[in-house]
Short mmCIF file of C-alpha atoms and ligand atoms in Angstrom, two decimals:
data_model
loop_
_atom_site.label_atom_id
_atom_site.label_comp_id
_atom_site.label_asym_id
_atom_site.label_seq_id
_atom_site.Cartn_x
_atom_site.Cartn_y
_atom_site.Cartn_z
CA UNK A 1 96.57 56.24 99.87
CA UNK A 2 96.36 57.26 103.49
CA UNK A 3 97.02 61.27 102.56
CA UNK A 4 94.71 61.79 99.74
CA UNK A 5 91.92 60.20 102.26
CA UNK A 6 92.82 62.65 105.23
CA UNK A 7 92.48 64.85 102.81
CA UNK A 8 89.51 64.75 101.27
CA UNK A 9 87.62 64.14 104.78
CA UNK A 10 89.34 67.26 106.01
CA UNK A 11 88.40 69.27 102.78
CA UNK A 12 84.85 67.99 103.60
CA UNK A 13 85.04 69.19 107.29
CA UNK A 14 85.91 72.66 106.05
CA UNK A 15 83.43 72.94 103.10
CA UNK A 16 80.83 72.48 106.11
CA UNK A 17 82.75 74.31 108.38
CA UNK A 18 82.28 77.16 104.91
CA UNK A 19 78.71 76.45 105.04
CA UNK A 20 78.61 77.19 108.60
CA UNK A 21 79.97 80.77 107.85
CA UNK A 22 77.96 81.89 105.06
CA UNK A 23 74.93 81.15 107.33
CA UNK A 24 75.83 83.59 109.46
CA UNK A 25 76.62 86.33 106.35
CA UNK A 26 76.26 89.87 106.73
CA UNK A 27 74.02 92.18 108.82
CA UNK A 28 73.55 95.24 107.14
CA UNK A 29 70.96 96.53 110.55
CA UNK A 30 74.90 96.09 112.16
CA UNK A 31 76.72 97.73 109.01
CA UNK A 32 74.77 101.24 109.50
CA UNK A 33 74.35 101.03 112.68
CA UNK A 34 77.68 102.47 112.72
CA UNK A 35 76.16 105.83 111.05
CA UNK A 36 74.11 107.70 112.66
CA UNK A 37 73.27 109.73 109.34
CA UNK A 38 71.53 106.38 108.37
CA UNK A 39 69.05 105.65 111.49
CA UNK A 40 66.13 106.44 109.56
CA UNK A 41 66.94 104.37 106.45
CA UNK A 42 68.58 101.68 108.46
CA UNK A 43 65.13 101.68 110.66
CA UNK A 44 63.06 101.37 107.43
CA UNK A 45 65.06 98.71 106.37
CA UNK A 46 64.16 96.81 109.69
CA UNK A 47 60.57 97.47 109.47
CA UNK A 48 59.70 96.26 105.75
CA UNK A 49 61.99 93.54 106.80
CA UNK A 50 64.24 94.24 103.93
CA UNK A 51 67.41 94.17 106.13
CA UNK A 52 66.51 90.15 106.43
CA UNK A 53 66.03 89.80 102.52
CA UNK A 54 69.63 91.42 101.77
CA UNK A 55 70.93 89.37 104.77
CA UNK A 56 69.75 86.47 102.75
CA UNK A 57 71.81 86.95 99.83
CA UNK A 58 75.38 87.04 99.17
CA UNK A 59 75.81 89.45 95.99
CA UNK A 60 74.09 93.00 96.76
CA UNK A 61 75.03 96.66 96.44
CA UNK A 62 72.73 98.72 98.70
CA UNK A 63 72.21 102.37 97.79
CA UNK A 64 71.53 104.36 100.86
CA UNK A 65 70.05 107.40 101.83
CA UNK A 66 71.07 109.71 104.83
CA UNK A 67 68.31 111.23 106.51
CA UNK A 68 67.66 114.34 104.93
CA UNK A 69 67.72 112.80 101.85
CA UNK A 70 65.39 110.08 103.22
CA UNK A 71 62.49 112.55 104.68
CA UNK A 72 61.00 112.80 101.04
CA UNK A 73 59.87 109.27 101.94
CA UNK A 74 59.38 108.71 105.52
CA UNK A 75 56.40 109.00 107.09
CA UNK A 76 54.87 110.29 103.74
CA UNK A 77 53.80 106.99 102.56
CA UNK A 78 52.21 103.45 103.70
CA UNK A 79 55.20 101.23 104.73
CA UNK A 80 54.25 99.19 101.59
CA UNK A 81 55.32 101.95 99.11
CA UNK A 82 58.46 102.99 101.16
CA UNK A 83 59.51 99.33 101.03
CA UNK A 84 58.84 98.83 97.15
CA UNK A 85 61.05 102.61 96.97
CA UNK A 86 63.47 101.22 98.98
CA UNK A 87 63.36 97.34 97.08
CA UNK A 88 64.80 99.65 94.20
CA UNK A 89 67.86 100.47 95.99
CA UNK A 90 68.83 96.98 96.39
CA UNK A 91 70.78 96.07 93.27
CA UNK A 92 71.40 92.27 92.83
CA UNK A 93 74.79 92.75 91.51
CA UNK A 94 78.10 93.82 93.36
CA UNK A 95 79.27 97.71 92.11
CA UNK A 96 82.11 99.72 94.42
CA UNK A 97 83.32 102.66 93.31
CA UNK A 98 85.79 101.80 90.88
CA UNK A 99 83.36 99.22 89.31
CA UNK A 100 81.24 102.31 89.01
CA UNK A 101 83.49 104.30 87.09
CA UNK A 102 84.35 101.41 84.64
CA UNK A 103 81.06 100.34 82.86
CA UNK A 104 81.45 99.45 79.83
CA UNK A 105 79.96 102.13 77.66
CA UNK A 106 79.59 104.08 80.44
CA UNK A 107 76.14 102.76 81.03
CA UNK A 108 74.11 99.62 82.06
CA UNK A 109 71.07 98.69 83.59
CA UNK A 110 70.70 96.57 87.53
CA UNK A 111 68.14 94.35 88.27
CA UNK A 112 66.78 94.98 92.11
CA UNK A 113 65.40 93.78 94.81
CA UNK A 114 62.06 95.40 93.32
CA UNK A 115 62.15 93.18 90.02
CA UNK A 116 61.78 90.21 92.06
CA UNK A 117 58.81 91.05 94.01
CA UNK A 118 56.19 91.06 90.80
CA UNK A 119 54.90 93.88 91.44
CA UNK A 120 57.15 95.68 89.15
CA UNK A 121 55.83 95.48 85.40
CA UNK A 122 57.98 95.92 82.12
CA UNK A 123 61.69 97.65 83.24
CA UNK A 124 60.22 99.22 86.53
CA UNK A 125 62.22 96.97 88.62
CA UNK A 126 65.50 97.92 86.82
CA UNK A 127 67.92 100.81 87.71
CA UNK A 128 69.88 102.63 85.07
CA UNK A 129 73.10 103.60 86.10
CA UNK A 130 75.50 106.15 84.05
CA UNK A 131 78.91 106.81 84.66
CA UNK A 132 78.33 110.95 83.59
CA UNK A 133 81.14 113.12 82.75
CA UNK A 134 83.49 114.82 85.63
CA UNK A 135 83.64 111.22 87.41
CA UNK A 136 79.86 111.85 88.64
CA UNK A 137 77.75 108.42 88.27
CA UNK A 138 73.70 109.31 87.98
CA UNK A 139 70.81 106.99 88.99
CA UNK A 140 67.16 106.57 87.71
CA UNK A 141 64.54 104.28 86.90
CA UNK A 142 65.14 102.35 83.47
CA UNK A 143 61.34 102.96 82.84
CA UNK A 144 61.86 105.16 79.62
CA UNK A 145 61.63 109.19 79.69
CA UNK A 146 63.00 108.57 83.07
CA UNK A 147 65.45 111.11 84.47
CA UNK A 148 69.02 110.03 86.25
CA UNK A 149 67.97 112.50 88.99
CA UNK A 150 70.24 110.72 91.51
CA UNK A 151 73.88 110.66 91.89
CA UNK A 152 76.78 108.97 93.56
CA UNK A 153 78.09 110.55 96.74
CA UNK A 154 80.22 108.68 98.40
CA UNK A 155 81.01 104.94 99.43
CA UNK A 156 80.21 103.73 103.01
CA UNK A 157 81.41 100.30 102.95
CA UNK A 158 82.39 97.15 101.25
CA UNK A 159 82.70 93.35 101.71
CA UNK A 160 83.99 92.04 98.76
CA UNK A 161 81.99 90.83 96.54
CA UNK A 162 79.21 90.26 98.47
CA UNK A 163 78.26 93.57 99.69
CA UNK A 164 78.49 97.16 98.94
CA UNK A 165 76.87 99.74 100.55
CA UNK A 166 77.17 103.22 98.38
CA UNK A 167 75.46 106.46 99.63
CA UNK A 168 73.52 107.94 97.07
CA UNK A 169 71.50 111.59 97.27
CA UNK A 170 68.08 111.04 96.58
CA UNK A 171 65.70 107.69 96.43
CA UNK A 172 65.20 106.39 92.62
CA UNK A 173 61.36 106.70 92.26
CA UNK A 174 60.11 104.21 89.13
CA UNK A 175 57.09 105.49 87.42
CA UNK A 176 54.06 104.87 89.86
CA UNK A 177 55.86 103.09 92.89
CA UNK A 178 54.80 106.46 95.45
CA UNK A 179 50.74 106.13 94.09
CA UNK A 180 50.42 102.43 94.41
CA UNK A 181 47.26 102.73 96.88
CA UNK A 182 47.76 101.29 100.60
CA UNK A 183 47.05 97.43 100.63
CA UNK A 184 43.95 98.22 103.15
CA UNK A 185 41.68 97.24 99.95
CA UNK A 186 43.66 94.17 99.07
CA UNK A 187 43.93 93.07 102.62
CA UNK A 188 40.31 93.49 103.02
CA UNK A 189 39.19 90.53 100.91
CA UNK A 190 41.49 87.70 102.22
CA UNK A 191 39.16 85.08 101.27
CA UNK A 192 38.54 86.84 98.03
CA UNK A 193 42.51 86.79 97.04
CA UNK A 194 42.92 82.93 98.62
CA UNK A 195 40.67 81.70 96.09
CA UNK A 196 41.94 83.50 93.30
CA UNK A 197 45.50 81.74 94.14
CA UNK A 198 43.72 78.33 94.05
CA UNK A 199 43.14 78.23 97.76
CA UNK A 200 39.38 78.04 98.05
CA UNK A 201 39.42 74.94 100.42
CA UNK A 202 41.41 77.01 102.86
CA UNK A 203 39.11 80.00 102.58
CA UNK A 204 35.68 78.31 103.00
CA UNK A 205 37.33 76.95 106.05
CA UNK A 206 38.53 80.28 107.29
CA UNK A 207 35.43 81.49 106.82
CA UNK A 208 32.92 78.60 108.25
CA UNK A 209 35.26 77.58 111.35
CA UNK A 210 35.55 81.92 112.12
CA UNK A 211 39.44 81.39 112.45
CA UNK A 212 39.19 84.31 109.48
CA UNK A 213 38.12 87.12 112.17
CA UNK A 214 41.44 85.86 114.49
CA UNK A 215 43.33 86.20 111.61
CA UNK A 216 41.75 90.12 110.50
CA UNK A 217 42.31 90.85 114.20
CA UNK A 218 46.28 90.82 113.47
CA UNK A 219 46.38 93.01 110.68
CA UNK A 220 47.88 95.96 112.12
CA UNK A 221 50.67 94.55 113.80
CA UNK A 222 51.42 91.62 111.25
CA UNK A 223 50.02 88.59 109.52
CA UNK A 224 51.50 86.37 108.30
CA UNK A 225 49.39 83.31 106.07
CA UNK A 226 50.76 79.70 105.34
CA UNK A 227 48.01 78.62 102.76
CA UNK A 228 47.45 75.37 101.66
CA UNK A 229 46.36 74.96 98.02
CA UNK A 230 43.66 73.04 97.12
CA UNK A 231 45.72 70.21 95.51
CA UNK A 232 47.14 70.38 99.15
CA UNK A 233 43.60 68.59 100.59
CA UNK A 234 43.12 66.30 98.31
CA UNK A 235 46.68 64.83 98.73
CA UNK A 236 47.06 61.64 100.73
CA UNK A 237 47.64 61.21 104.14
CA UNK A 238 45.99 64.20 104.95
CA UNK A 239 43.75 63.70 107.61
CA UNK A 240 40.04 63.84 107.18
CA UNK A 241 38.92 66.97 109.10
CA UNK A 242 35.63 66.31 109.73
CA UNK A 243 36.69 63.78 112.10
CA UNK A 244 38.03 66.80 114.06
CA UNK A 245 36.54 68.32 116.51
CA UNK A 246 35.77 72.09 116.60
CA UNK A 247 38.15 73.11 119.00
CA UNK A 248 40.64 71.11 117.04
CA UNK A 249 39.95 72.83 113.23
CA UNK A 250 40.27 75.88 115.04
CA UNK A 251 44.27 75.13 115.98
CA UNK A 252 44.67 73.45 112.87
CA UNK A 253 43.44 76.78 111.21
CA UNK A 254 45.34 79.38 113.24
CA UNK A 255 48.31 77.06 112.91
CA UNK A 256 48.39 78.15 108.89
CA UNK A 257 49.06 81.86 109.92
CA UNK A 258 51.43 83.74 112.09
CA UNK A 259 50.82 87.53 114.00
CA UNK A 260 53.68 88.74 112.50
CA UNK A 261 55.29 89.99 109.21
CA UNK A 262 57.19 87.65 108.10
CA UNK A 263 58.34 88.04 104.46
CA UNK A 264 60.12 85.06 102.50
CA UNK A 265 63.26 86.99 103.39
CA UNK A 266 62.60 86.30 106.89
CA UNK A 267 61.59 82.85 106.09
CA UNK A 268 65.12 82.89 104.88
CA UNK A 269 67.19 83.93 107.75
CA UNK A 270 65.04 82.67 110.42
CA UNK A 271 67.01 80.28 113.03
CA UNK A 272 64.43 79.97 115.98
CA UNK A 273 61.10 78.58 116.25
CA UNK A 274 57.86 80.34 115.50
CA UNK A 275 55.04 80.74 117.44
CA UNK A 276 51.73 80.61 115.18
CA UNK A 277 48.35 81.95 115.99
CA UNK A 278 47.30 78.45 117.54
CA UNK A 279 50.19 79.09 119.83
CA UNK A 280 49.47 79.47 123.51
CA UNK A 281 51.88 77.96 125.59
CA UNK A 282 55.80 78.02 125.30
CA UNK A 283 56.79 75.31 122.61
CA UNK A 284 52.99 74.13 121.19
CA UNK A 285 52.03 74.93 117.69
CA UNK A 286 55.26 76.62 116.50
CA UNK A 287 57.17 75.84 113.21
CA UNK A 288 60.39 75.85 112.48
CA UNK A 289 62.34 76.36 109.03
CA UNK A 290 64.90 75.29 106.50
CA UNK A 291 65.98 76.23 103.52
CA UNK A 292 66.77 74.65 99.92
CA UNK A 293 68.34 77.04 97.47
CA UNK A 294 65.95 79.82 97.19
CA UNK A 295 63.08 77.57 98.49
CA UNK A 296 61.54 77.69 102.37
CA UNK A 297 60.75 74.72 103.75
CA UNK A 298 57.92 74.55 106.95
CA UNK A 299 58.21 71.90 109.50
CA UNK A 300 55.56 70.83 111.59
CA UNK A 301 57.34 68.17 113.82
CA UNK A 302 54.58 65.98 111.48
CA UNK A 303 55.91 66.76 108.13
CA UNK A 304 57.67 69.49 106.20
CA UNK A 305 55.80 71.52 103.36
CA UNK A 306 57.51 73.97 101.02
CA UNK A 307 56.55 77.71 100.88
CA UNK A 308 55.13 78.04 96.88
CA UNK A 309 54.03 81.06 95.99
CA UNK A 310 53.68 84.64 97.24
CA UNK A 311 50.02 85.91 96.51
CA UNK A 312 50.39 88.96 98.24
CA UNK A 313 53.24 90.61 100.32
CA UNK A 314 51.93 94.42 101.33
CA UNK A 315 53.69 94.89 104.10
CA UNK A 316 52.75 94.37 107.02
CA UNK A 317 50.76 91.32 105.60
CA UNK A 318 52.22 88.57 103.58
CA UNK A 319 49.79 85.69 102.31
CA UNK A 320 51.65 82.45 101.05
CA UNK A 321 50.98 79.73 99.25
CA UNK A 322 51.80 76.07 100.56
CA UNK A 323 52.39 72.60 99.45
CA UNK A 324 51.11 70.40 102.11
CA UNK A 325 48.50 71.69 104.94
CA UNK A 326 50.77 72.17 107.93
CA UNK A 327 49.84 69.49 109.93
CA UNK A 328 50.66 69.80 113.72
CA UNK A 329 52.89 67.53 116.19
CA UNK A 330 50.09 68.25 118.71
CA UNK A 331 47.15 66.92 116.83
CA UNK A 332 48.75 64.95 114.72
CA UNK A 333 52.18 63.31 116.03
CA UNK A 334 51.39 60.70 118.44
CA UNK A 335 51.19 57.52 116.90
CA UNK A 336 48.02 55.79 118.41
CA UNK A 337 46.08 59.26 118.14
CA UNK A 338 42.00 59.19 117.79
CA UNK A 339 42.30 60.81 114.84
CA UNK A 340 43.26 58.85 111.70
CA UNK A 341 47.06 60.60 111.86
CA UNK A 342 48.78 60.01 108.99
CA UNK A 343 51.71 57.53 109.22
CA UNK A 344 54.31 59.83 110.58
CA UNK A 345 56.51 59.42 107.50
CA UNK A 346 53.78 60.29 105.21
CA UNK A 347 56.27 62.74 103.92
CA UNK A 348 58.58 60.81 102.96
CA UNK A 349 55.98 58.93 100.38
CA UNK A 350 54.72 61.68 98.80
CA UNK A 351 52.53 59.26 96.08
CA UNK A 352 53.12 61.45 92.77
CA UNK A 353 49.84 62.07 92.60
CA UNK A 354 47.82 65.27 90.81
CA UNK A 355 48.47 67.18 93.57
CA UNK A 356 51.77 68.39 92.03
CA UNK A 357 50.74 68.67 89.26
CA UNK A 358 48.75 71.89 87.80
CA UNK A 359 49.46 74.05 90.99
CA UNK A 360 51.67 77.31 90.92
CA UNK A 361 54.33 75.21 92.29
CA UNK A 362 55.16 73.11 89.75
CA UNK A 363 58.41 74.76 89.44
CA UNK A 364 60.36 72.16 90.84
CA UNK A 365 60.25 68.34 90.29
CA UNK A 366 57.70 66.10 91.81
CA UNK A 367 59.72 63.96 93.43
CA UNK A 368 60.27 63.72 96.79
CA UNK A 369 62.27 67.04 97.41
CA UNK A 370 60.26 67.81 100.37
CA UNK A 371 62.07 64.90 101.94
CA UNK A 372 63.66 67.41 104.43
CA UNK A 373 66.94 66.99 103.51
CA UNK A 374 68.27 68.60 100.84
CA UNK A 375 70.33 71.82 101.24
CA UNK A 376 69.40 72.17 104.52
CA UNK A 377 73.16 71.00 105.55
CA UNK A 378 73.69 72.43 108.74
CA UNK A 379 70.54 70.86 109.68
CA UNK A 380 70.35 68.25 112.32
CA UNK A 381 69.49 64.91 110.39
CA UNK A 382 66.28 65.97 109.81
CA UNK A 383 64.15 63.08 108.79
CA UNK A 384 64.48 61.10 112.01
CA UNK A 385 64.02 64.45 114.13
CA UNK A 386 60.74 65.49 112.04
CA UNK A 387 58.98 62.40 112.77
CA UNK A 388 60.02 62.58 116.64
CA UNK A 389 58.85 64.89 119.90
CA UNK A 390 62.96 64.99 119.78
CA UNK A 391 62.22 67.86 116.95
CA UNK A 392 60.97 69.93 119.65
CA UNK A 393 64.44 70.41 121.00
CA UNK A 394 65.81 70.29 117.69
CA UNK A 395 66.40 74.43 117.47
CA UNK A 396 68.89 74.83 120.35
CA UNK A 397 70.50 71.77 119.20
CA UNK A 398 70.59 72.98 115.32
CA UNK A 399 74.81 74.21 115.97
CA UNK A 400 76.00 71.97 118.36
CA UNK A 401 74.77 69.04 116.10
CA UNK A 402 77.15 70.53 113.12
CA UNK A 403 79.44 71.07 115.73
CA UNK A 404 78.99 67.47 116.71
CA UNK A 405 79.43 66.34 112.76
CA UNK A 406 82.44 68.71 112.46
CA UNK A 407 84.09 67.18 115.40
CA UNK A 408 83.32 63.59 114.46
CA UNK A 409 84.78 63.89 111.07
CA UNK A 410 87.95 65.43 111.86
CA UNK A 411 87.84 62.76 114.61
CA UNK A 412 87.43 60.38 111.67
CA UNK A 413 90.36 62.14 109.45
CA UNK A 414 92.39 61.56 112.08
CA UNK A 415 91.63 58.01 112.86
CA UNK A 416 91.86 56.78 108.77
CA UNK A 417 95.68 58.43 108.89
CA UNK A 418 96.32 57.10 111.41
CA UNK A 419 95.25 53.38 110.46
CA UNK A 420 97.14 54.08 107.68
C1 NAG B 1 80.32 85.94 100.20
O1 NAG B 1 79.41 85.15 99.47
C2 NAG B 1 79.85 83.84 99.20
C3 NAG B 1 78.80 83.13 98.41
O2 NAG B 1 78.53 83.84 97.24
C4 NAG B 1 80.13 83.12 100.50
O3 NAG B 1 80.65 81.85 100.22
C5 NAG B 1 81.10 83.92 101.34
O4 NAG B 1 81.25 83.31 102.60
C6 NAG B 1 80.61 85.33 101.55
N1 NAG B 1 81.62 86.10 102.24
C7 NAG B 1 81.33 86.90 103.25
C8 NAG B 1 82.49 87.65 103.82
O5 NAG B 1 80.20 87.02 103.70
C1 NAG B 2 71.67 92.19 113.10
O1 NAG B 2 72.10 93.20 114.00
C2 NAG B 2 71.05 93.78 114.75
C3 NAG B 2 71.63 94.94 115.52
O2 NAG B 2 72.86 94.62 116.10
C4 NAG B 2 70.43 92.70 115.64
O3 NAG B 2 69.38 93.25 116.39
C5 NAG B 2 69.90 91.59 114.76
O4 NAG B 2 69.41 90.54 115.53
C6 NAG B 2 71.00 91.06 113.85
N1 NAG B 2 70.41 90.13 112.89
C7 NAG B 2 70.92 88.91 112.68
C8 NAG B 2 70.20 88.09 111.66
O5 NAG B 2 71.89 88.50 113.26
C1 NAG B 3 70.36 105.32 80.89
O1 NAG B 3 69.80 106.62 80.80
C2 NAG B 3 70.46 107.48 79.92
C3 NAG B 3 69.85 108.86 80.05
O2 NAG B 3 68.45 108.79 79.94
C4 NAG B 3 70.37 106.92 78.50
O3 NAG B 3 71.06 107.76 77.60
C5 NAG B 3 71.00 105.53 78.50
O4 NAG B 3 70.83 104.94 77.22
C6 NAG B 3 70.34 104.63 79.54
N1 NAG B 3 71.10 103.40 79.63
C7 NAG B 3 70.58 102.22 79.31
C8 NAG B 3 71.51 101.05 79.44
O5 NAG B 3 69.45 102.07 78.98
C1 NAG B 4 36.16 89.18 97.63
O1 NAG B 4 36.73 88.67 96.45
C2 NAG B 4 35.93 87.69 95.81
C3 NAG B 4 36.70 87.10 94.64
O2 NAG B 4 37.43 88.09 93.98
C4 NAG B 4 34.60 88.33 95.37
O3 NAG B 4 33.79 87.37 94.76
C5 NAG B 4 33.91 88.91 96.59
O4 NAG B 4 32.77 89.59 96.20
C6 NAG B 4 34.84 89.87 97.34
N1 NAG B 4 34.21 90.25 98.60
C7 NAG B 4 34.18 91.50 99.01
C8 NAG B 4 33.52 91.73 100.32
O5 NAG B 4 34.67 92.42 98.37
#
């Protein structure tokens, strides 16, 4: 009895202690920093912030260029079109050489990195790789009438089967990726593509409050924008904002939106806390984040809200969609605040109302997954820390508190064999 109880609470401690690892998963930035002949791929990779989207997942094969083979792209093109070029080198499926030489039929197609973005329409997003005769393998778009105008070269490195980096000698160019126009037009009209994705609430807001010219001012360097849909305003517990003062809609505004790029990729990998637009002093108006599966999760300190839906991601901008409107610790955590806060837990009840209904995000079940918990597993035990100023310190202690859980259940292994 005693064995098979030490044992399961140990296999437990090691599944988390498994968790723990794939957390930290590969860096590919480290992986070619090790070549200098990559510098200027490996440095694209850092700026599109695809390096954090591959870090994110766990079975890849990254085609790389060295930098002569690279210099048809750099510097040639908006950094939106080199990363869409580059999202096509990304295959989401694990090849190494030998794996290469052994399709069946001698050819196949790869989804990429570029199928999942939706900007690639019909096959665009798909690579077509052919094992050619004299061991050569070729590479082109699947788009048909396409030529397999790249080849094979050499392999650079393997993790198995996670990653596998393969040089390749010149970038796989679908049909249109290098004369997609530069997202200056798009980006122009933020209001006008916020209310297309259902987030007209948010826009008029932008727009009346003036919070839209702070957020235009970031362009260049980054921006990125947490909007809340419609449904999102209507849903209870959210506070009634013209009860705020002005001063106060501005924060809440700039809290939606970040001076940074940060892709869902980033979203993904991101550990600390981030410092939003309403953020002026160390520790006020950041967010923090979590994951569930594929999903993001946002947390205020007030309550968490999931990242929906990409409506644009033209690098260096990225506009999302979100569940909830973020609502912060600082206007809206204390208890006995002026303001008709929303019971702190308001999460936790989230009344299946309408609001989950007919959005974009209706993906995944109404219920209450925003309840911080699930997935997250590393996480500290998140629904007492989210309704607490405690969450403020929650980042540093994010480790030591699985280090805390690790020790107590071996502790706990230990102490059931030996009552045994
Ligand atoms: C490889 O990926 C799997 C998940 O698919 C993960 O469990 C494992 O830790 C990863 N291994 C390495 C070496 O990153
Ligand atoms: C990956 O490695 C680079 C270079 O060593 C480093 O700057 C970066 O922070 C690392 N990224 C992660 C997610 O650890
Ligand atoms: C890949 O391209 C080659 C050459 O154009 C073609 O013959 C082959 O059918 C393609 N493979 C697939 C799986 O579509
Ligand atoms: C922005 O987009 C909206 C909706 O598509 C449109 O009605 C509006 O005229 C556009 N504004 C500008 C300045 O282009």
């Amino acid at each position: 009895m005693a064995a098979p109880q030490t044992f399961s609470l140990l296999a437990f401690t090691f599944s988390l202690l498994a968790v723990a690892s794939t957390v930290t998963g590969s860096n590919i930035t480290q992986i070619l920093a090790d070549f200098p002949e990559y510098s200027s791929f490996n440095s694209y990779l850092s700026q599109t912030k695809l390096a954090d989207e591959i870090n994110s997942r766990s079975t890849i094969t990254l085609l790389v260029l060295n930098n002569g083979a690279m210099s048809s792209l750099a510097g040639k093109h908006p950094l939106s079109v080199i990363k869409n070029a580059l999202s096509l080198l990304v295959l989401l499926d694990y090849y190494d050489p030998l794996k290469l030489h052994k399709i069946s039929q001698g050819t196949t197609l790869s989804t990429t990195l570029y199928q999942t973005t939706g900007n690639a329409p019909g096959n665009l997003g798909f690579v077509n790789i052919t094992d050619l005769k004299g061991g050569k393998v070729g590479f082109g778009s699947a788009a048909s009438g396409s030529k397999l105008d790249s080849s094979y070269t050499k392999s650079i490195k393997q993790i198995p089967y996670n990653i596998s980096v393969l040089e390749i000698d010149n970038p796989i160019i679908a049909p249109g990726v290098l004369a997609a126009p530069a997202p200056s037009a798009a980006v122009s009209n933020i209001t006008g593509l916020l209310e297309k994705a259902g987030c007209k609430t948010f826009a008029d807001l932008l727009v009346s409050s003036g919070v839209l010219k702070t957020y235009e001012s970031t362009i260049e360097k980054g921006l990125t924008v947490f909007a809340p849909s419609d449904e999102a305003f209507k849903a209870a517990g959210v506070p009634d904002l013209t009860k705020l003062t002005q001063a106060e809609k501005v924060s809440l505004l700039e809290y939606h939106a970040l001076a940074e790029y940060k892709p869902k990729g980033s979203l993904k990998t991101n550990k600390n806390k981030i410092p939003t637009l309403a953020t002026s002093g160390a520790g006020k108006y950041d967010l923090t984040t979590s994951t569930s599966g594929d999903e993001v999760i946002l947390h205020t300190g007030v309550a968490p809200s999931r990242v929906a839906d990409t409506v644009l991601d033209a690098t260096p901008v990225v506009i999302f969609t979100v569940d909830k409107v973020l609502l912060p610790a600082e206007l809206f955590g204390k208890p006995p605040s002026p303001a008709p806060a929303p019971a702190p837990e308001s999460d936790t009840a989230p009344t299946p109302s309408p609001a989950e209904g007919p959005s974009p995000m209706a993906a995944s079940p109404p219920a209450p997954p925003m309840d911080d918990s699930p997935g997250s597993a590393p996480s500290d035990s998140p629904a007492a820390s989210e309704n607490t100023k405690a969450k403020n310190a929650a980042d540093g202690v994010r480790s030591p508190s699985l280090l805390t859980a690790l020790v107590t259940l071996t502790a706990l292994a230990v102490s059931v064999s030996l009552c045994y």
